[in-house]
Coordinates of N, CA and C in Angstrom, one line a residue:
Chain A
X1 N 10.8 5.1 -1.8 CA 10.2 6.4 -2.1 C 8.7 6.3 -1.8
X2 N 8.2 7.1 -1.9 CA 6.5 7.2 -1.8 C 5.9 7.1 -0.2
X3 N 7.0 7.6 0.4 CA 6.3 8.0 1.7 C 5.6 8.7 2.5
X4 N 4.1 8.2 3.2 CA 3.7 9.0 3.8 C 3.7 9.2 5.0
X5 N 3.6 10.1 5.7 CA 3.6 10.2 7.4 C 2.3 10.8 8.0
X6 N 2.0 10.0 8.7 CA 0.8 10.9 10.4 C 1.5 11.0 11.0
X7 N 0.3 12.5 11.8 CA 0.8 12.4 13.6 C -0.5 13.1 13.8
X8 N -1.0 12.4 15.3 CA 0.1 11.4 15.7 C -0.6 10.0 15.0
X9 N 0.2 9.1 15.6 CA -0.4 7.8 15.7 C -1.7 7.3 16.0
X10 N -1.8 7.7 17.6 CA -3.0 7.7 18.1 C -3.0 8.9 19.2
X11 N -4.7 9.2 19.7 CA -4.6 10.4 20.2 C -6.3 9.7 21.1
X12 N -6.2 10.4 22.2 CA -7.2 10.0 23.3 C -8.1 11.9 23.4
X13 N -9.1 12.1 23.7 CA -9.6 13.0 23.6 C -11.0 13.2 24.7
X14 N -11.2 14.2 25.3 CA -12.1 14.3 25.8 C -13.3 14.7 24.7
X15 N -15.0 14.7 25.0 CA -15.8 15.0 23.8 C -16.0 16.8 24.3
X16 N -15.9 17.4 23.1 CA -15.6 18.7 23.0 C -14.7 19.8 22.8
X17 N -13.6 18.3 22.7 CA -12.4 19.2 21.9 C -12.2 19.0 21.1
X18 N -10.9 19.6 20.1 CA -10.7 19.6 19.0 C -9.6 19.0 18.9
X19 N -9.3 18.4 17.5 CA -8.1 17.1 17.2 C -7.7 17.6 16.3
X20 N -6.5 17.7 15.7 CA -5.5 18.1 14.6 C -4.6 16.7 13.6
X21 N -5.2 16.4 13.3 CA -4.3 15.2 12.4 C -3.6 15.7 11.3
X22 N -1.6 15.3 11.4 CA -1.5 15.7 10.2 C -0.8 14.8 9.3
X23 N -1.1 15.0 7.9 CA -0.3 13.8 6.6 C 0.8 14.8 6.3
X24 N 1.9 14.1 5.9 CA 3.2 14.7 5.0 C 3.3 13.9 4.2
X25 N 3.6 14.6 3.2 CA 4.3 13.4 2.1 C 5.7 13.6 2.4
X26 N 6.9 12.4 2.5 CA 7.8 12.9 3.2 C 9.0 12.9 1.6
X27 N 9.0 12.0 0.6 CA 9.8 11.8 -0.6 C 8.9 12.8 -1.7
X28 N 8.4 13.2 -1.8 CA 7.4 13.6 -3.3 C 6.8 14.8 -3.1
X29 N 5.9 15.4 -3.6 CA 5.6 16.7 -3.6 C 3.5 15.6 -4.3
X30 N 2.5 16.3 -3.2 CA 1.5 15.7 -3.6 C 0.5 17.2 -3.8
X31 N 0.4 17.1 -4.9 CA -1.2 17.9 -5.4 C -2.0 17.6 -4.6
X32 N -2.4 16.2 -4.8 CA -3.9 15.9 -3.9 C -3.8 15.1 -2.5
X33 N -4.3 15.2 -2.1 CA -4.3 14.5 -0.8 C -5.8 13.9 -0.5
X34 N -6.1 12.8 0.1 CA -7.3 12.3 0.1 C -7.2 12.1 2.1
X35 N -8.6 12.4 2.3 CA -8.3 11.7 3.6 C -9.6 10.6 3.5
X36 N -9.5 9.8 4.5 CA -10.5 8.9 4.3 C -10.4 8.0 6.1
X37 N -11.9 7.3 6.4 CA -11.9 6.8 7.6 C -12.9 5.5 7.4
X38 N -12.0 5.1 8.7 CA -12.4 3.1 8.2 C -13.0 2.6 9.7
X39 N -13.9 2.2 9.4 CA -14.7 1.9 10.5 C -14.2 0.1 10.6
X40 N -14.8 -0.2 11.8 CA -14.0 -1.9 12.3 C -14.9 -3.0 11.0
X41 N -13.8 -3.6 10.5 CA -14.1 -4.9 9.5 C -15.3 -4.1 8.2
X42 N -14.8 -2.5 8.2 CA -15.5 -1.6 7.1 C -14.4 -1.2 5.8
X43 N -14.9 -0.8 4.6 CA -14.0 -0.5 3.9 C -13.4 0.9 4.2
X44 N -12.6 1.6 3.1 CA -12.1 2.7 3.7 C -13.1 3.6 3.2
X45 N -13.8 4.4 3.6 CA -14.6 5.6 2.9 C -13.9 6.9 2.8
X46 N -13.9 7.4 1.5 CA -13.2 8.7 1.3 C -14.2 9.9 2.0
X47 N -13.6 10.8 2.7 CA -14.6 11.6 3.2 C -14.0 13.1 2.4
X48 N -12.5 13.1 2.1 CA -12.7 14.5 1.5 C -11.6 14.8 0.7
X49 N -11.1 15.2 -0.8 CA -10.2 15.4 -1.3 C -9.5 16.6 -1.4
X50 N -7.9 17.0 -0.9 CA -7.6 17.8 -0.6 C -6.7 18.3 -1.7
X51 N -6.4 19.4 -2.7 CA -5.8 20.1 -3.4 C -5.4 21.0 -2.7
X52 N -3.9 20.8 -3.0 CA -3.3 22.4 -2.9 C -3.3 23.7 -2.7
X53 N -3.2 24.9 -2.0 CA -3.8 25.9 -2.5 C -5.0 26.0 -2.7
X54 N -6.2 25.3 -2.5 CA -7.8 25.4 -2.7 C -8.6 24.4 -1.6
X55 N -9.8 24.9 -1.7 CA -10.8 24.5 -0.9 C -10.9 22.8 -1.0
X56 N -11.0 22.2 -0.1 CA -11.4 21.1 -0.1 C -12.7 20.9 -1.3
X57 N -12.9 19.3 -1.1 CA -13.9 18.8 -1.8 C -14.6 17.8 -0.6
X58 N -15.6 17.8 -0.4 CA -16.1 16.5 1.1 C -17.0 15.9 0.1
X59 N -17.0 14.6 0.6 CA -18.2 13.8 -0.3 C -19.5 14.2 0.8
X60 N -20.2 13.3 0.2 CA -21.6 13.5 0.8 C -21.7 13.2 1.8
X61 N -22.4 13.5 2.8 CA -23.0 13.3 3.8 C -21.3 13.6 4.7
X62 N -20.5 14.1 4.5 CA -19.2 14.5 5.9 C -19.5 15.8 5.5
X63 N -19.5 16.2 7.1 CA -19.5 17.8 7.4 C -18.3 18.8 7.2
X64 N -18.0 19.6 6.4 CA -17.2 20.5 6.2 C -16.9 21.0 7.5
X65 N -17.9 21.4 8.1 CA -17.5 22.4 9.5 C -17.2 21.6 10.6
X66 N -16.8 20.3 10.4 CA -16.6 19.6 11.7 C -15.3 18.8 11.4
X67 N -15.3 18.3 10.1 CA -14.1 17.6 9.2 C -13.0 19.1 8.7
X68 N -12.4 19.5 9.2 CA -11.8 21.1 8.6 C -10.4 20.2 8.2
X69 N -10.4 21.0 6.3 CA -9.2 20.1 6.2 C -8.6 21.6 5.5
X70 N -7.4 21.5 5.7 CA -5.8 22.8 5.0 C -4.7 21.4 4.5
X71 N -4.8 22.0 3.1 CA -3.5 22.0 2.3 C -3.1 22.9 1.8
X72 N -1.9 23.1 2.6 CA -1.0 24.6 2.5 C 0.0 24.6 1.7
X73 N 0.6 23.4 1.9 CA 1.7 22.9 0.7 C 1.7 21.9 0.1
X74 N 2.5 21.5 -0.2 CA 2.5 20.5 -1.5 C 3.1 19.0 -0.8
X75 N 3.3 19.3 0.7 CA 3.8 17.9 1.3 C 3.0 17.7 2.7
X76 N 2.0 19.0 2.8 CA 1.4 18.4 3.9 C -0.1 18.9 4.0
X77 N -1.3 17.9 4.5 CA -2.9 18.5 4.4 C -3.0 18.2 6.0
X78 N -3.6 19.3 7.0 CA -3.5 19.1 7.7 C -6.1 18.5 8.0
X79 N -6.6 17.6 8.5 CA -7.7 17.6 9.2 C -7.7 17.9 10.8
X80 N -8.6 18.6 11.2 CA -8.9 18.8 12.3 C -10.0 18.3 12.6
X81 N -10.7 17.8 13.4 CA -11.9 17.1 13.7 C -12.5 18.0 14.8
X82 N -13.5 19.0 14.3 CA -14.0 19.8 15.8 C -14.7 19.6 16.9
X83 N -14.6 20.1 17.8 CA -15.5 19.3 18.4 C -16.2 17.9 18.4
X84 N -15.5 17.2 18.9 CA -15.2 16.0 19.3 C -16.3 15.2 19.7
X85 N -17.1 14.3 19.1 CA -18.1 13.4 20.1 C -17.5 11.8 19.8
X86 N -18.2 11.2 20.7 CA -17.9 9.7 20.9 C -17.8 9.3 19.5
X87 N -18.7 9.5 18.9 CA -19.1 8.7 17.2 C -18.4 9.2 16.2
X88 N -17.4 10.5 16.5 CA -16.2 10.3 15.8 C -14.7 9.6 16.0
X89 N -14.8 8.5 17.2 CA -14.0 8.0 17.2 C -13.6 6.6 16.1
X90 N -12.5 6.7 15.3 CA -12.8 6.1 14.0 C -10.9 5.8 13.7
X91 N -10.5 5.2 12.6 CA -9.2 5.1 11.7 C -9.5 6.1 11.0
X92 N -8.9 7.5 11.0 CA -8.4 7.9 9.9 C -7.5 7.6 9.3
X93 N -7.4 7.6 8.1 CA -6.1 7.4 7.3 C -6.2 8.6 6.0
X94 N -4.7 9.3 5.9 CA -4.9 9.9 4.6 C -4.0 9.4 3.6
X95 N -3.9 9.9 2.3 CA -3.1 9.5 1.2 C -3.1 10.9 0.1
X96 N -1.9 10.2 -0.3 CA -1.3 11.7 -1.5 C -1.0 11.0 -2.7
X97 N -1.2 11.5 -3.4 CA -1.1 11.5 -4.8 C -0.1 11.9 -5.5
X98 N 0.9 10.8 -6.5 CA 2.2 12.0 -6.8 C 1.3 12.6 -8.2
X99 N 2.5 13.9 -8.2 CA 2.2 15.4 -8.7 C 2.4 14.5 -10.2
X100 N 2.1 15.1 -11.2 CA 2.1 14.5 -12.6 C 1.3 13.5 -13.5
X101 N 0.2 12.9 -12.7 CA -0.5 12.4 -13.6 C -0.9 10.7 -13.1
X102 N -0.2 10.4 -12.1 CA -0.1 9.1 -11.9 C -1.2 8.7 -10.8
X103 N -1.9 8.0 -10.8 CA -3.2 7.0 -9.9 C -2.6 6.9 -9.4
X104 N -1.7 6.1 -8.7 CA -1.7 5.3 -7.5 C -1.3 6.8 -5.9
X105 N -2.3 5.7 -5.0 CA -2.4 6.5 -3.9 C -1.3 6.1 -3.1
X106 N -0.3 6.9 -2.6 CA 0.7 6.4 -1.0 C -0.2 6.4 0.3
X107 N -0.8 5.5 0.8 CA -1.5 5.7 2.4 C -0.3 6.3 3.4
X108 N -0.7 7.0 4.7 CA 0.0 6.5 5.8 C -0.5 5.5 6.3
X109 N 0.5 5.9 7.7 CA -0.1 4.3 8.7 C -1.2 4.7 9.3
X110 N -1.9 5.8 9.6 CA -3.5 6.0 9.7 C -3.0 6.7 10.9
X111 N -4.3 7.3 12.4 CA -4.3 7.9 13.4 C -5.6 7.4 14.3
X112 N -5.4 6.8 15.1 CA -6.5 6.2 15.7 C -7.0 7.0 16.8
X113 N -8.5 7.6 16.6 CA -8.5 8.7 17.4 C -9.8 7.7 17.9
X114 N -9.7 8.0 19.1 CA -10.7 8.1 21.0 C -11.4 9.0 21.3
X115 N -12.6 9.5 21.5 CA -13.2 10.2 21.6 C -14.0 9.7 23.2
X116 N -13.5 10.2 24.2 CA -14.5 9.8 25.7 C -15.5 10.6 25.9
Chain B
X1 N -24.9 1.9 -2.9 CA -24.6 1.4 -3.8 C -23.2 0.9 -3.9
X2 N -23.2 -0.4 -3.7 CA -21.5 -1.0 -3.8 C -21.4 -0.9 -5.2
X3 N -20.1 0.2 -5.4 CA -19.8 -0.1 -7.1 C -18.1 -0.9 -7.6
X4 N -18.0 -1.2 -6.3 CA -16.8 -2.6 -6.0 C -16.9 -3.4 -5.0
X5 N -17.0 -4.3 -5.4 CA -17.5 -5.4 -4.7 C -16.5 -6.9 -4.6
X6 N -15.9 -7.1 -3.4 CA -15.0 -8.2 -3.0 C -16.2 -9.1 -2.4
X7 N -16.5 -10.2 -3.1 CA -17.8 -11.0 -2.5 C -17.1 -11.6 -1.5
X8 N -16.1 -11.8 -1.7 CA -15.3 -13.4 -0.4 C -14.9 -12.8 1.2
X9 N -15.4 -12.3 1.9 CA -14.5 -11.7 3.1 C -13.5 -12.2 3.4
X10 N -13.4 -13.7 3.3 CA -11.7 -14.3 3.8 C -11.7 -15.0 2.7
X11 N -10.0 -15.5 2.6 CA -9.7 -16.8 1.7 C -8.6 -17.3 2.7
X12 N -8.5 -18.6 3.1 CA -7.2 -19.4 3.4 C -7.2 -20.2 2.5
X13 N -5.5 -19.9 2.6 CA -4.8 -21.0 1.4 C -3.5 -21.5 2.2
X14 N -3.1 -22.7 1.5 CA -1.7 -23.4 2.2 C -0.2 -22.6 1.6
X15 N 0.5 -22.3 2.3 CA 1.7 -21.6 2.0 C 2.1 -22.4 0.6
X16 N 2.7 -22.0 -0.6 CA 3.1 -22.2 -1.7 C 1.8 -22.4 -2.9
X17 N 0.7 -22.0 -2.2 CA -0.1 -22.6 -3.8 C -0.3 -20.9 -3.7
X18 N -1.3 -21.2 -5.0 CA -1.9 -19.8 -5.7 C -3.2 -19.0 -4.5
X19 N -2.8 -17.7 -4.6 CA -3.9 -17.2 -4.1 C -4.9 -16.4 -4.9
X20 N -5.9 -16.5 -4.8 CA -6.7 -15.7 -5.8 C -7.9 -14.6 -5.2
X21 N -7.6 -13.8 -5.3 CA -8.9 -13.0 -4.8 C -9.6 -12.0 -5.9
X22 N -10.4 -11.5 -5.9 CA -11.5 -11.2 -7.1 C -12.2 -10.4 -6.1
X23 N -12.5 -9.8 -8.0 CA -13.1 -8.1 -7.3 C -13.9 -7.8 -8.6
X24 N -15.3 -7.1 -8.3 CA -16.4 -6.9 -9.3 C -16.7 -5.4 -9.1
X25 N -16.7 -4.8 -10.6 CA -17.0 -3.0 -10.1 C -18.5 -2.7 -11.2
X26 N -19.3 -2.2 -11.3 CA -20.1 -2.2 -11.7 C -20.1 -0.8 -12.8
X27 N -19.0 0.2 -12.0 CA -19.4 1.5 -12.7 C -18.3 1.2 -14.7
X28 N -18.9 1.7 -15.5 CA -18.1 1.0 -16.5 C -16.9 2.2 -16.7
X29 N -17.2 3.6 -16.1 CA -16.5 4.7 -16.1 C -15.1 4.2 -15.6
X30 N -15.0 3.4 -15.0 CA -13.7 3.3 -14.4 C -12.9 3.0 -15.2
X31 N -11.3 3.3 -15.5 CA -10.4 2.8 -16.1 C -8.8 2.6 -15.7
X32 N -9.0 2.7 -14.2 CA -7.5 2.8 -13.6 C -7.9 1.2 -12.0
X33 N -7.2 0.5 -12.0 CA -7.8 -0.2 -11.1 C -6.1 -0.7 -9.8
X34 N -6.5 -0.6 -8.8 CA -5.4 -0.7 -8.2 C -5.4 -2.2 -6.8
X35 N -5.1 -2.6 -6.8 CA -4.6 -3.2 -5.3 C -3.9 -3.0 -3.8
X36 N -4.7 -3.1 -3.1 CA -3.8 -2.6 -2.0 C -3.7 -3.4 -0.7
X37 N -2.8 -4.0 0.3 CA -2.5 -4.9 1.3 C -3.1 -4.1 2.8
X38 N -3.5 -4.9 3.8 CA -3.8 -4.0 5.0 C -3.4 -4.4 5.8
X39 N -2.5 -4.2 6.7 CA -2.6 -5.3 7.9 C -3.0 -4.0 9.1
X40 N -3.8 -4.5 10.4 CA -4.9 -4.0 11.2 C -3.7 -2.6 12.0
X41 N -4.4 -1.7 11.8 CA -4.0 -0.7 12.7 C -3.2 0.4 11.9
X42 N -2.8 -0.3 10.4 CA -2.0 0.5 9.2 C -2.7 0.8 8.4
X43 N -1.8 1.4 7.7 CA -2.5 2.4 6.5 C -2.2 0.9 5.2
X44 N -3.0 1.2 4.1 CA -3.0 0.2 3.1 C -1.7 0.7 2.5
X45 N -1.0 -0.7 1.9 CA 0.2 -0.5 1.2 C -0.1 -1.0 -0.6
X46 N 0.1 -0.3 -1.5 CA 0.2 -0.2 -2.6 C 0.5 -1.4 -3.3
X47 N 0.1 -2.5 -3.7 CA 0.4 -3.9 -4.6 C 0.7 -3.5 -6.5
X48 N -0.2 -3.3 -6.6 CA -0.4 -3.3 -8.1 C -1.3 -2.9 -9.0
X49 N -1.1 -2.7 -9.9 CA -2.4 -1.4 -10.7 C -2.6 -1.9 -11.9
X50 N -3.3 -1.7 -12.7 CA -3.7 -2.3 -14.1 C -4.4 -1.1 -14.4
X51 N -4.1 -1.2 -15.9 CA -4.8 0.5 -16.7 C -5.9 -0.3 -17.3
X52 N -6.7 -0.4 -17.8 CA -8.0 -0.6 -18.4 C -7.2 -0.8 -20.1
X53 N -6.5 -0.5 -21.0 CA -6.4 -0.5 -21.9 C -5.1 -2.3 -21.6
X54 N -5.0 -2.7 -21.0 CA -4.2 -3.7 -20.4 C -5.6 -4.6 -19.7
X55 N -4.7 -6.0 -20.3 CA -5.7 -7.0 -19.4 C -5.1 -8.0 -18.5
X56 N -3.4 -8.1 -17.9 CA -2.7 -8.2 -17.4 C -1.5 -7.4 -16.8
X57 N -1.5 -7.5 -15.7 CA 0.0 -6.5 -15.4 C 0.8 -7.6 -14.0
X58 N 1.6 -8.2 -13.8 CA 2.8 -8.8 -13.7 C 3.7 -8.1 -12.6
X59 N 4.2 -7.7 -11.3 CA 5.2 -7.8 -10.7 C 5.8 -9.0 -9.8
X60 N 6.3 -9.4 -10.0 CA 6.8 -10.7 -9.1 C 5.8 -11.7 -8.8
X61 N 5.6 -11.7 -7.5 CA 4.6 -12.9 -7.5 C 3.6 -12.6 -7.3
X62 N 2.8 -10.9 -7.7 CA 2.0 -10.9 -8.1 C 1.5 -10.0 -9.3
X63 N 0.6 -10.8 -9.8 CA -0.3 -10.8 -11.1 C -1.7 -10.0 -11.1
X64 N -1.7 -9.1 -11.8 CA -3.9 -9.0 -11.7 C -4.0 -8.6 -13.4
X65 N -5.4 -9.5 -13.0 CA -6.0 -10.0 -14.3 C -7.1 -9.2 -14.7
X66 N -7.3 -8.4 -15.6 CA -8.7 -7.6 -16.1 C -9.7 -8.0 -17.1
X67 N -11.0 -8.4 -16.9 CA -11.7 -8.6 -17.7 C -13.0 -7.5 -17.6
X68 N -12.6 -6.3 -18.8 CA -13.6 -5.4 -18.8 C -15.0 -5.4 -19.5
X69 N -15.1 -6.7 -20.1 CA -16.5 -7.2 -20.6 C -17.3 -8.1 -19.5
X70 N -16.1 -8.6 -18.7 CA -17.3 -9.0 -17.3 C -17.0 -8.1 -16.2
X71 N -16.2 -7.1 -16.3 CA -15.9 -6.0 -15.1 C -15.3 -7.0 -14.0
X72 N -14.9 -7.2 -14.1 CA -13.9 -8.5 -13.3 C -12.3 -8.5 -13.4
X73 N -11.9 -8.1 -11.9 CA -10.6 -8.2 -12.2 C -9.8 -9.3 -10.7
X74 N -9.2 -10.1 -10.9 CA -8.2 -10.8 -9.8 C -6.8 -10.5 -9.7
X75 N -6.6 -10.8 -8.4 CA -5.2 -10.8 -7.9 C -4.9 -12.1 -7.9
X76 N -3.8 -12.7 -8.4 CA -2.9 -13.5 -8.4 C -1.8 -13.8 -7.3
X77 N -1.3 -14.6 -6.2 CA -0.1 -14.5 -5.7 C 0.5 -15.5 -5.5
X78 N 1.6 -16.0 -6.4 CA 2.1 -17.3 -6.5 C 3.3 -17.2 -6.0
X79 N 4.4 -18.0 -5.1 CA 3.2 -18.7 -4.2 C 3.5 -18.0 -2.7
X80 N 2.0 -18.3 -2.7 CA 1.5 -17.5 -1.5 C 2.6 -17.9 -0.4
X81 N 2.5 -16.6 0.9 CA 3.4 -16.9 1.9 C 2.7 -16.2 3.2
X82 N 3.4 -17.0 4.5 CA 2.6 -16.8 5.6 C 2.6 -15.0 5.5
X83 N 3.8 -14.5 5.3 CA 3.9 -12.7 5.3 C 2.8 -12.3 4.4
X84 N 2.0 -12.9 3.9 CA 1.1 -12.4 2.9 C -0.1 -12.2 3.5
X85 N -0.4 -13.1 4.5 CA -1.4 -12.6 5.2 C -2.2 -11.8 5.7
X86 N -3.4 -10.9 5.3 CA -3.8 -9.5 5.5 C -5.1 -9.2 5.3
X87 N -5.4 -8.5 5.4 CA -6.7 -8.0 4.2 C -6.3 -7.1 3.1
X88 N -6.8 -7.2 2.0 CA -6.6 -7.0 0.5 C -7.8 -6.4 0.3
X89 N -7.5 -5.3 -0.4 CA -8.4 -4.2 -1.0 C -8.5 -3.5 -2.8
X90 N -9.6 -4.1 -2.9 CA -9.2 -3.6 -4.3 C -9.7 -2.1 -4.8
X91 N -9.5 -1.4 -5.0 CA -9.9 0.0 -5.8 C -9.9 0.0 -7.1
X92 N -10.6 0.8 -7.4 CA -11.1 1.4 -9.0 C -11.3 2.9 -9.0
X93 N -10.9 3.9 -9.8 CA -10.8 5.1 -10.2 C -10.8 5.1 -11.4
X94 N -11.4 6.7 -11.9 CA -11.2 7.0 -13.3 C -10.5 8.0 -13.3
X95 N -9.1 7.6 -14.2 CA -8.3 8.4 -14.5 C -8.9 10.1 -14.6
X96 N -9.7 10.0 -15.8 CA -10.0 11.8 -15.7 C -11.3 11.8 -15.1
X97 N -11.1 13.3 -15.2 CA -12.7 13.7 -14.4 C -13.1 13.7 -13.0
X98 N -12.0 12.9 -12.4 CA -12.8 12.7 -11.1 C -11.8 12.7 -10.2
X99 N -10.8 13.7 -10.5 CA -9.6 14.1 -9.1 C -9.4 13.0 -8.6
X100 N -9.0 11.7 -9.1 CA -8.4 10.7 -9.4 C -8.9 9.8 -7.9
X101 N -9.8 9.9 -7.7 CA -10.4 9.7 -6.6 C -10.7 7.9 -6.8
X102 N -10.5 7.3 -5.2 CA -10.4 6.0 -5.1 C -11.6 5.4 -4.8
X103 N -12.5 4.1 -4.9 CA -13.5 3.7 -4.7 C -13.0 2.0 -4.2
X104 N -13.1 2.0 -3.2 CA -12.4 0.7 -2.3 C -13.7 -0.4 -2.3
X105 N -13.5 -1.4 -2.7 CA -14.2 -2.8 -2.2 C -14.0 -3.0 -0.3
X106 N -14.8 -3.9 0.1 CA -14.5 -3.8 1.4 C -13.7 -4.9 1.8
X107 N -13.0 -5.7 1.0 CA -11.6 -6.2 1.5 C -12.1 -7.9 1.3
X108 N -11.0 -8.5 1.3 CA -10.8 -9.7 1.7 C -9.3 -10.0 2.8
X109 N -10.2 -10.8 3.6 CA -9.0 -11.1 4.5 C -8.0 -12.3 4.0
X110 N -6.9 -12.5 3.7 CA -6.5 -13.3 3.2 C -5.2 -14.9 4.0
X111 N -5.5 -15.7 4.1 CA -4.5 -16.5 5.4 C -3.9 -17.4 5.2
X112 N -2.5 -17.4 5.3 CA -1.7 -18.2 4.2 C -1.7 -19.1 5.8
X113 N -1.4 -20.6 5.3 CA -1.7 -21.1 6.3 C 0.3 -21.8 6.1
X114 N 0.9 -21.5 7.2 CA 2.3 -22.7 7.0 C 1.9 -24.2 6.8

């Protein structure tokens, strides 16, 4: 149980377009959803926590208008990354939270995005 | 401000002994603390959690240890095995208040040697 899913995996992109990454929870039903990005031999930095039904939360310094994140339902948050430059090419990974009260986070296997 | 802190970047150890990795959090707010495995190109997989009101928690062959008067907590993994080999991540959260949000150390690589 406690599975999460991306897609895609990995994605190659020209700079100036737009990327769509999306998490499911595929066993559970998640309130929250975290997304987060991990730079080479870096830890994971959370960039934005996603609830259900409402507005994101972004930590400091990550751009809402460029980081766009939807949680529509309760098994999937989708990020889009706009407009695309080289220096957003990075490991995203997100994770969900089960519904009821419990810490621990399910990761996916992440989405390795390319930015040329 | 690092408010978890894995001082060790790597540990190698010989297949069958103990592995130990250690983790320091500064913030005293925290009271949920978790472990997590990495291997390169994946998403972290879930080890083991300790609540703050607990100063040991126990699944199989691995152990973590809490000491919240030196804010110090270790992973345990006896005995170690070459599959064990990864980077290891420790996190800290506080249960309330804070949309249960995670704060990651930046890993130890860990290398079970056969």
């Amino acid at each position: 149980g406690a599975v999460v899913s991306q897609h895609p995996s990995r994605v190659i992109c020209k700079s100036g377009t737009s990327v769509k990454i999306e998490c499911r929870s595929l066993d559970f039903q998640a309130t929250t959803m975290f997304w987060y990005r991990q730079f080479p031999k870096k830890s994971l930095m959370l960039m934005a926590t996603s609830n259900e039904g409402s507005k994101a939360t972004y930590e400091q310094g990550v751009e809402k208008d460029k980081f766009l994140i939807n949680h529509a339902s309760l098994t999937l948050s989708t990020l889009t990354v706009t407009s695309a430059h080289p220096e957003d090419s990075s490991f995203y990974i997100c994770s969900a939270r089960l519904a009821g009260g419990h810490n621990e986070q399910f990761f996916g296997p992440g989405t390795r995005l390319t930015v040329l | 401000d690092q408010q978890v802190k894995q001082n060790s970047p790597s540990l190698s150890v010989q297949e069958g002994r103990i592995s130990i990795l250690n983790c320091d959090y500064t913030n005293s707010m925290f009271d949920y603390f978790l472990w997590y495995k990495k291997y390169p190109a994946e998403g972290p997989t879930f080890l083991i959690s300790i609540s703050s009101i607990k100063d040991k928690n126990e699944d199989g062959r691995f152990t973590v240890f809490l000491n919240k008067s030196a804010k110090h907590l270790s992973l345990h993994i006896v005995p170690s095995q070459p599959g064990d080999s990864a980077v290891y991540f420790c996190a800290a959260s506080r249960v309330r208040g804070s949309n249960y949000k995670l704060t990651f150390g930046k890993g130890t690589l860990l290398t079970v040697n056969p």
